[in-house]
Amino acid sequence: MGDPQHGQQADPHHGRDRDALTTLSFPAQLRRLRQERGLSLTDLARRTHYSKGYLSKIETGTKRATVDVARLCDQVLGAEGELLRLVHQAPPRDGDPRTDTDAVERQSDESCPYRGLAAFTPQDAEMFFGRERATAALVERIFERIGGGPLMLVAPSGAGKSSLLNAGLVPALRRGDLPMPGADRWPVVLLTPTSRPLDELLERVAKTLGSDLGITADEVRDNPGALLGAVRARSETPPRAEGPRRPPPPRPVLIVDQFEELFTLCPDEDERRAYVHVLCALATSRPADHPHPPAVVVLGVRADFTGRCLDLPELARVFTDGLFVLSPMTVAELRESITRPAELAGVTLEPGLVPLLLRDAGLRDDPGTGPRPSTTGSDETPSGALPLVSHALLATWQRRRDSALTVDGYERAGGIQGAVARTAENVFARLYPAEQKTIRRILSRLVLVMDGAGATRRRMSRDALMAQLGDADGAAAALDAFVRARLITLDSDTVEITHEALLHAWPRLRDWIHADRAGLLLHQQLAHAAAEWERENRDPSALYRGTRLDTVRTWADESDVRARLGPEEEAFLTASQAEEDGRRGQARRQVRLRQSMLATLAVLLGLAVTAGALAYQQREAALDQERVARSQALAARSASLAGGRPEASMLLAEEAYRAAPTAEARGALLSTQSQSFSARLDGHRGPVNAVAFAPGDRMLATASSDGTVTLRDTAEGHRILARFTVPGRVRSVAFSPDGRTVAVTSTDGPVTLWSTDSG
């Protein structure tokens, strides 16, 4: 920016800068100048030698700029002292907050009498109004229930059960409203189940008592009385010297808020059942000789989770006589919760503001008859209206004029229906694009969606959340902006959305949830699986595989999704993919190995078949040669026997030809066929000495040395017609001319005649 006193020409661009400097705060002006100069936070950090995170907090108003920071930024951005001047200026209080969006956030300090979306804590008890009657009734029911098991406080979301437990019940117990000796000194433990309820129970009890309990979750699971003994040993005070009476033993008071976390955050069914068993055992009276009195156990449960509670048998018995249903606020109680905190804080309410609030809350304020519902029904505040009313009052207080809450400020805040959405949208709009993406990632991790149920909020460890975000741009700045607007609650070690009303009242978040419900479910399952993988020391068996991995990878590879994964989830997914690739590669190698083995076996089989065929051929060739040789040998022998033994010659010729149809075998066979030999006749036991054919050659007579003569029919295959026996050896035989008589001579007798007809 030029200075006319030094003869330099004024730059109109810098003139606009000077005009803007007169209306914007230091954080807003620093951001605007940096963006106009084209510098990123990293560039500004490098030139000023301050860290990027520190400068980000200054730009978002989390940290107040020092004179040194302002001077260096002035020099780097060429603001010529204007940024330094803004550091010395006090924040505006009486001006219109619309001209300074950071001023609205600076006014959200501890002096505000309204909690907004946040639940009241025990430290806010003095500002907690409208629930005195419910507090007294709850204390009375606790007294009646002692020793009979847990008392279950049931209310719909937004009815104020967390505030009643924290800012109503806890102070009442510490005041001694419970009519039992020493009840005001009983240790009161406030806790929520979390994902590991038994560990959380022991940790919170130990923190309340200020000492280690010396027992483990497994010991309490097996013996719940061990917890009562540990509490008594560490909280019991010795009797006073002046009083002989010993005070009664202390009872621990366990107030389990948001008990529905047992179903939304704890994935282990056995852990859930063990936790319920321990709580019921702690709250149930023991035999008279038992050394420890039962504890007081109060469970705060959202009404839409009572069905899940009924699934646990030990909790189902609580529904018989252990329920305390928190009714919605009446109109009078709601009016009191609006006006009384303002009175204590010295804040006035402009006439007409309270009736407007009541009307927007679904009630009507008639001067003659007092407030009443705008529709027929009971005189009660609609369910879920309390956090919206409280946030509208907070937003109106941020836009107050002096010490007055005005109708104008209420309308500019957006009223009951629009205050939450406007606050969230304004905070979101003031973030950089990278920070907007980061806050979406943050909110997606703080929202829990379930099949068949609406979205709910979830609590996370801050360290775990920041570890999942990794090096996301502006993670701390984006988170701090929503924390300062009381949309997100951040304590020493946990982060959560302040109230579930944000999930329904802010259209942008509602649209995110609706548009990516399936993705949120997958992301939650992925985050849980990654956490389990880390707890199991990265056991490969805990990794995703197969269709499940393919589904998550397809989802993660879509646009804008991969950037929302944390380092732990990315590492889990990478390890799962590497394991799956290795498994699939091994499967492919096994397939290839099997294929190569099959190919090798096929080749070996082919070689074996070929070798077998060759061997068979060689064997057949050898056999053929052997048959040929045998055939030739048999044919030669047949030829040698043709003269003396024609029958044997014929048989050998046939055998030779059957062995192999060689030329020699064929010649031998043909030679035997040319012989006159017809057949061989058997039937004699001795040599045949004589043969004779009958006239006409129809009969043949043969005579043998065995003394027998045989007549045969030559026409019918040499059939034997008759057989004669003579003494001695037959020497000759002859037929008569007519063939009817056979004459036989022998060595031992005369000529014997036989008639052929008699045979």
PDB file of N, CA and C in Angstrom, residues 306-355:
ATOM      1  N   THR A 306     -34.826 -49.724  23.808  1.00  0.00           N
ATOM      2  CA  THR A 306     -35.367 -50.617  24.829  1.00  0.00           C
ATOM      3  C   THR A 306     -35.575 -52.025  24.278  1.00  0.00           C
ATOM      4  N   GLY A 307     -35.903 -52.126  22.993  1.00  0.00           N
ATOM      5  CA  GLY A 307     -36.061 -53.450  22.391  1.00  0.00           C
ATOM      6  C   GLY A 307     -34.772 -54.245  22.438  1.00  0.00           C
ATOM      7  N   ARG A 308     -33.648 -53.584  22.211  1.00  0.00           N
ATOM      8  CA  ARG A 308     -32.354 -54.272  22.293  1.00  0.00           C
ATOM      9  C   ARG A 308     -32.067 -54.707  23.723  1.00  0.00           C
ATOM     10  N   CYS A 309     -32.497 -53.887  24.699  1.00  0.00           N
ATOM     11  CA  CYS A 309     -32.300 -54.253  26.099  1.00  0.00           C
ATOM     12  C   CYS A 309     -33.096 -55.506  26.455  1.00  0.00           C
ATOM     13  N   LEU A 310     -34.294 -55.625  25.878  1.00  0.00           N
ATOM     14  CA  LEU A 310     -35.129 -56.790  26.175  1.00  0.00           C
ATOM     15  C   LEU A 310     -34.510 -58.079  25.657  1.00  0.00           C
ATOM     16  N   ASP A 311     -33.593 -57.977  24.713  1.00  0.00           N
ATOM     17  CA  ASP A 311     -32.934 -59.175  24.189  1.00  0.00           C
ATOM     18  C   ASP A 311     -31.978 -59.796  25.198  1.00  0.00           C
ATOM     19  N   LEU A 312     -31.596 -59.025  26.230  1.00  0.00           N
ATOM     20  CA  LEU A 312     -30.701 -59.530  27.263  1.00  0.00           C
ATOM     21  C   LEU A 312     -31.547 -59.961  28.462  1.00  0.00           C
ATOM     22  N   PRO A 313     -31.572 -61.246  28.800  1.00  0.00           N
ATOM     23  CA  PRO A 313     -32.491 -61.745  29.831  1.00  0.00           C
ATOM     24  C   PRO A 313     -32.394 -61.012  31.162  1.00  0.00           C
ATOM     25  N   GLU A 314     -31.172 -60.702  31.628  1.00  0.00           N
ATOM     26  CA  GLU A 314     -31.039 -60.045  32.927  1.00  0.00           C
ATOM     27  C   GLU A 314     -31.592 -58.620  32.900  1.00  0.00           C
ATOM     28  N   LEU A 315     -31.493 -57.949  31.748  1.00  0.00           N
ATOM     29  CA  LEU A 315     -32.069 -56.609  31.652  1.00  0.00           C
ATOM     30  C   LEU A 315     -33.576 -56.666  31.484  1.00  0.00           C
ATOM     31  N   ALA A 316     -34.077 -57.738  30.888  1.00  0.00           N
ATOM     32  CA  ALA A 316     -35.517 -57.840  30.677  1.00  0.00           C
ATOM     33  C   ALA A 316     -36.267 -57.787  31.999  1.00  0.00           C
ATOM     34  N   ARG A 317     -35.657 -58.321  33.087  1.00  0.00           N
ATOM     35  CA  ARG A 317     -36.321 -58.285  34.393  1.00  0.00           C
ATOM     36  C   ARG A 317     -36.426 -56.878  34.940  1.00  0.00           C
ATOM     37  N   VAL A 318     -35.532 -55.993  34.512  1.00  0.00           N
ATOM     38  CA  VAL A 318     -35.575 -54.607  34.988  1.00  0.00           C
ATOM     39  C   VAL A 318     -36.854 -53.924  34.523  1.00  0.00           C
ATOM     40  N   PHE A 319     -37.385 -54.344  33.372  1.00  0.00           N
ATOM     41  CA  PHE A 319     -38.576 -53.691  32.841  1.00  0.00           C
ATOM     42  C   PHE A 319     -39.822 -53.965  33.696  1.00  0.00           C
ATOM     43  N   THR A 320     -39.743 -54.951  34.592  1.00  0.00           N
ATOM     44  CA  THR A 320     -40.899 -55.257  35.433  1.00  0.00           C
ATOM     45  C   THR A 320     -41.130 -54.182  36.483  1.00  0.00           C
ATOM     46  N   ASP A 321     -40.078 -53.839  37.237  1.00  0.00           N
ATOM     47  CA  ASP A 321     -40.254 -52.833  38.300  1.00  0.00           C
ATOM     48  C   ASP A 321     -39.045 -51.914  38.435  1.00  0.00           C
ATOM     49  N   GLY A 322     -38.193 -51.880  37.430  1.00  0.00           N
ATOM     50  CA  GLY A 322     -37.004 -51.032  37.535  1.00  0.00           C
ATOM     51  C   GLY A 322     -36.938 -49.939  36.501  1.00  0.00           C
ATOM     52  N   LEU A 323     -38.090 -49.500  35.966  1.00  0.00           N
ATOM     53  CA  LEU A 323     -38.098 -48.458  34.943  1.00  0.00           C
ATOM     54  C   LEU A 323     -38.423 -47.101  35.554  1.00  0.00           C
ATOM     55  N   PHE A 324     -37.765 -46.076  35.032  1.00  0.00           N
ATOM     56  CA  PHE A 324     -38.124 -44.692  35.333  1.00  0.00           C
ATOM     57  C   PHE A 324     -38.192 -43.960  33.997  1.00  0.00           C
ATOM     58  N   VAL A 325     -39.394 -43.652  33.566  1.00  0.00           N
ATOM     59  CA  VAL A 325     -39.597 -43.009  32.270  1.00  0.00           C
ATOM     60  C   VAL A 325     -39.594 -41.494  32.481  1.00  0.00           C
ATOM     61  N   LEU A 326     -38.679 -40.811  31.825  1.00  0.00           N
ATOM     62  CA  LEU A 326     -38.577 -39.351  31.938  1.00  0.00           C
ATOM     63  C   LEU A 326     -39.591 -38.708  31.011  1.00  0.00           C
ATOM     64  N   SER A 327     -40.543 -38.014  31.607  1.00  0.00           N
ATOM     65  CA  SER A 327     -41.571 -37.348  30.814  1.00  0.00           C
ATOM     66  C   SER A 327     -41.012 -36.067  30.207  1.00  0.00           C
ATOM     67  N   PRO A 328     -41.558 -35.639  29.078  1.00  0.00           N
ATOM     68  CA  PRO A 328     -41.126 -34.351  28.516  1.00  0.00           C
ATOM     69  C   PRO A 328     -41.420 -33.204  29.475  1.00  0.00           C
ATOM     70  N   MET A 329     -40.693 -32.122  29.306  1.00  0.00           N
ATOM     71  CA  MET A 329     -40.906 -30.935  30.137  1.00  0.00           C
ATOM     72  C   MET A 329     -42.302 -30.358  29.903  1.00  0.00           C
ATOM     73  N   THR A 330     -42.907 -29.884  30.979  1.00  0.00           N
ATOM     74  CA  THR A 330     -44.142 -29.120  30.819  1.00  0.00           C
ATOM     75  C   THR A 330     -43.794 -27.725  30.337  1.00  0.00           C
ATOM     76  N   VAL A 331     -44.805 -26.991  29.952  1.00  0.00           N
ATOM     77  CA  VAL A 331     -44.574 -25.619  29.487  1.00  0.00           C
ATOM     78  C   VAL A 331     -43.969 -24.777  30.597  1.00  0.00           C
ATOM     79  N   ALA A 332     -44.469 -24.942  31.822  1.00  0.00           N
ATOM     80  CA  ALA A 332     -43.937 -24.164  32.942  1.00  0.00           C
ATOM     81  C   ALA A 332     -42.471 -24.492  33.174  1.00  0.00           C
ATOM     82  N   GLU A 333     -42.117 -25.782  33.085  1.00  0.00           N
ATOM     83  CA  GLU A 333     -40.723 -26.168  33.288  1.00  0.00           C
ATOM     84  C   GLU A 333     -39.842 -25.625  32.172  1.00  0.00           C
ATOM     85  N   LEU A 334     -40.340 -25.639  30.945  1.00  0.00           N
ATOM     86  CA  LEU A 334     -39.566 -25.091  29.832  1.00  0.00           C
ATOM     87  C   LEU A 334     -39.359 -23.595  30.002  1.00  0.00           C
ATOM     88  N   ARG A 335     -40.400 -22.885  30.434  1.00  0.00           N
ATOM     89  CA  ARG A 335     -40.266 -21.445  30.659  1.00  0.00           C
ATOM     90  C   ARG A 335     -39.214 -21.188  31.743  1.00  0.00           C
ATOM     91  N   GLU A 336     -39.242 -22.004  32.776  1.00  0.00           N
ATOM     92  CA  GLU A 336     -38.273 -21.834  33.857  1.00  0.00           C
ATOM     93  C   GLU A 336     -36.855 -22.080  33.364  1.00  0.00           C
ATOM     94  N   SER A 337     -36.668 -23.083  32.492  1.00  0.00           N
ATOM     95  CA  SER A 337     -35.326 -23.376  31.978  1.00  0.00           C
ATOM     96  C   SER A 337     -34.816 -22.271  31.075  1.00  0.00           C
ATOM     97  N   ILE A 338     -35.727 -21.419  30.585  1.00  0.00           N
ATOM     98  CA  ILE A 338     -35.320 -20.287  29.737  1.00  0.00           C
ATOM     99  C   ILE A 338     -35.013 -19.058  30.575  1.00  0.00           C
ATOM    100  N   THR A 339     -35.887 -18.753  31.536  1.00  0.00           N
ATOM    101  CA  THR A 339     -35.799 -17.474  32.247  1.00  0.00           C
ATOM    102  C   THR A 339     -34.842 -17.510  33.426  1.00  0.00           C
ATOM    103  N   ARG A 340     -34.795 -18.627  34.174  1.00  0.00           N
ATOM    104  CA  ARG A 340     -33.989 -18.644  35.387  1.00  0.00           C
ATOM    105  C   ARG A 340     -32.489 -18.513  35.103  1.00  0.00           C
ATOM    106  N   PRO A 341     -31.916 -19.232  34.110  1.00  0.00           N
ATOM    107  CA  PRO A 341     -30.494 -19.012  33.833  1.00  0.00           C
ATOM    108  C   PRO A 341     -30.192 -17.570  33.438  1.00  0.00           C
ATOM    109  N   ALA A 342     -31.092 -16.947  32.678  1.00  0.00           N
ATOM    110  CA  ALA A 342     -30.873 -15.553  32.293  1.00  0.00           C
ATOM    111  C   ALA A 342     -30.855 -14.654  33.510  1.00  0.00           C
ATOM    112  N   GLU A 343     -31.744 -14.901  34.466  1.00  0.00           N
ATOM    113  CA  GLU A 343     -31.765 -14.087  35.681  1.00  0.00           C
ATOM    114  C   GLU A 343     -30.453 -14.220  36.444  1.00  0.00           C
ATOM    115  N   LEU A 344     -29.946 -15.477  36.591  1.00  0.00           N
ATOM    116  CA  LEU A 344     -28.692 -15.674  37.327  1.00  0.00           C
ATOM    117  C   LEU A 344     -27.510 -15.019  36.623  1.00  0.00           C
ATOM    118  N   ALA A 345     -27.544 -14.998  35.311  1.00  0.00           N
ATOM    119  CA  ALA A 345     -26.433 -14.409  34.548  1.00  0.00           C
ATOM    120  C   ALA A 345     -26.586 -12.905  34.375  1.00  0.00           C
ATOM    121  N   GLY A 346     -27.674 -12.329  34.871  1.00  0.00           N
ATOM    122  CA  GLY A 346     -27.880 -10.895  34.710  1.00  0.00           C
ATOM    123  C   GLY A 346     -28.249 -10.498  33.305  1.00  0.00           C
ATOM    124  N   VAL A 347     -28.895 -11.400  32.576  1.00  0.00           N
ATOM    125  CA  VAL A 347     -29.293 -11.144  31.199  1.00  0.00           C
ATOM    126  C   VAL A 347     -30.806 -10.947  31.171  1.00  0.00           C
ATOM    127  N   THR A 348     -31.245  -9.945  30.441  1.00  0.00           N
ATOM    128  CA  THR A 348     -32.682  -9.695  30.307  1.00  0.00           C
ATOM    129  C   THR A 348     -33.188 -10.282  29.003  1.00  0.00           C
ATOM    130  N   LEU A 349     -34.446 -10.689  29.036  1.00  0.00           N
ATOM    131  CA  LEU A 349     -35.092 -11.248  27.851  1.00  0.00           C
ATOM    132  C   LEU A 349     -36.085 -10.226  27.318  1.00  0.00           C
ATOM    133  N   GLU A 350     -35.924  -9.864  26.069  1.00  0.00           N
ATOM    134  CA  GLU A 350     -36.818  -8.880  25.472  1.00  0.00           C
ATOM    135  C   GLU A 350     -38.253  -9.396  25.478  1.00  0.00           C
ATOM    136  N   PRO A 351     -39.219  -8.540  25.816  1.00  0.00           N
ATOM    137  CA  PRO A 351     -40.618  -8.980  25.793  1.00  0.00           C
ATOM    138  C   PRO A 351     -40.973  -9.556  24.425  1.00  0.00           C
ATOM    139  N   GLY A 352     -41.655 -10.658  24.468  1.00  0.00           N
ATOM    140  CA  GLY A 352     -42.045 -11.323  23.228  1.00  0.00           C
ATOM    141  C   GLY A 352     -41.110 -12.441  22.827  1.00  0.00           C
ATOM    142  N   LEU A 353     -39.898 -12.500  23.414  1.00  0.00           N
ATOM    143  CA  LEU A 353     -38.953 -13.544  23.023  1.00  0.00           C
ATOM    144  C   LEU A 353     -39.402 -14.911  23.537  1.00  0.00           C
ATOM    145  N   VAL A 354     -39.804 -14.956  24.830  1.00  0.00           N
ATOM    146  CA  VAL A 354     -40.218 -16.235  25.399  1.00  0.00           C
ATOM    147  C   VAL A 354     -41.460 -16.777  24.699  1.00  0.00           C
ATOM    148  N   PRO A 355     -42.523 -15.970  24.495  1.00  0.00           N
ATOM    149  CA  PRO A 355     -43.672 -16.508  23.746  1.00  0.00           C
ATOM    150  C   PRO A 355     -43.291 -17.006  22.354  1.00  0.00           C
TER     151      PRO A 355
END
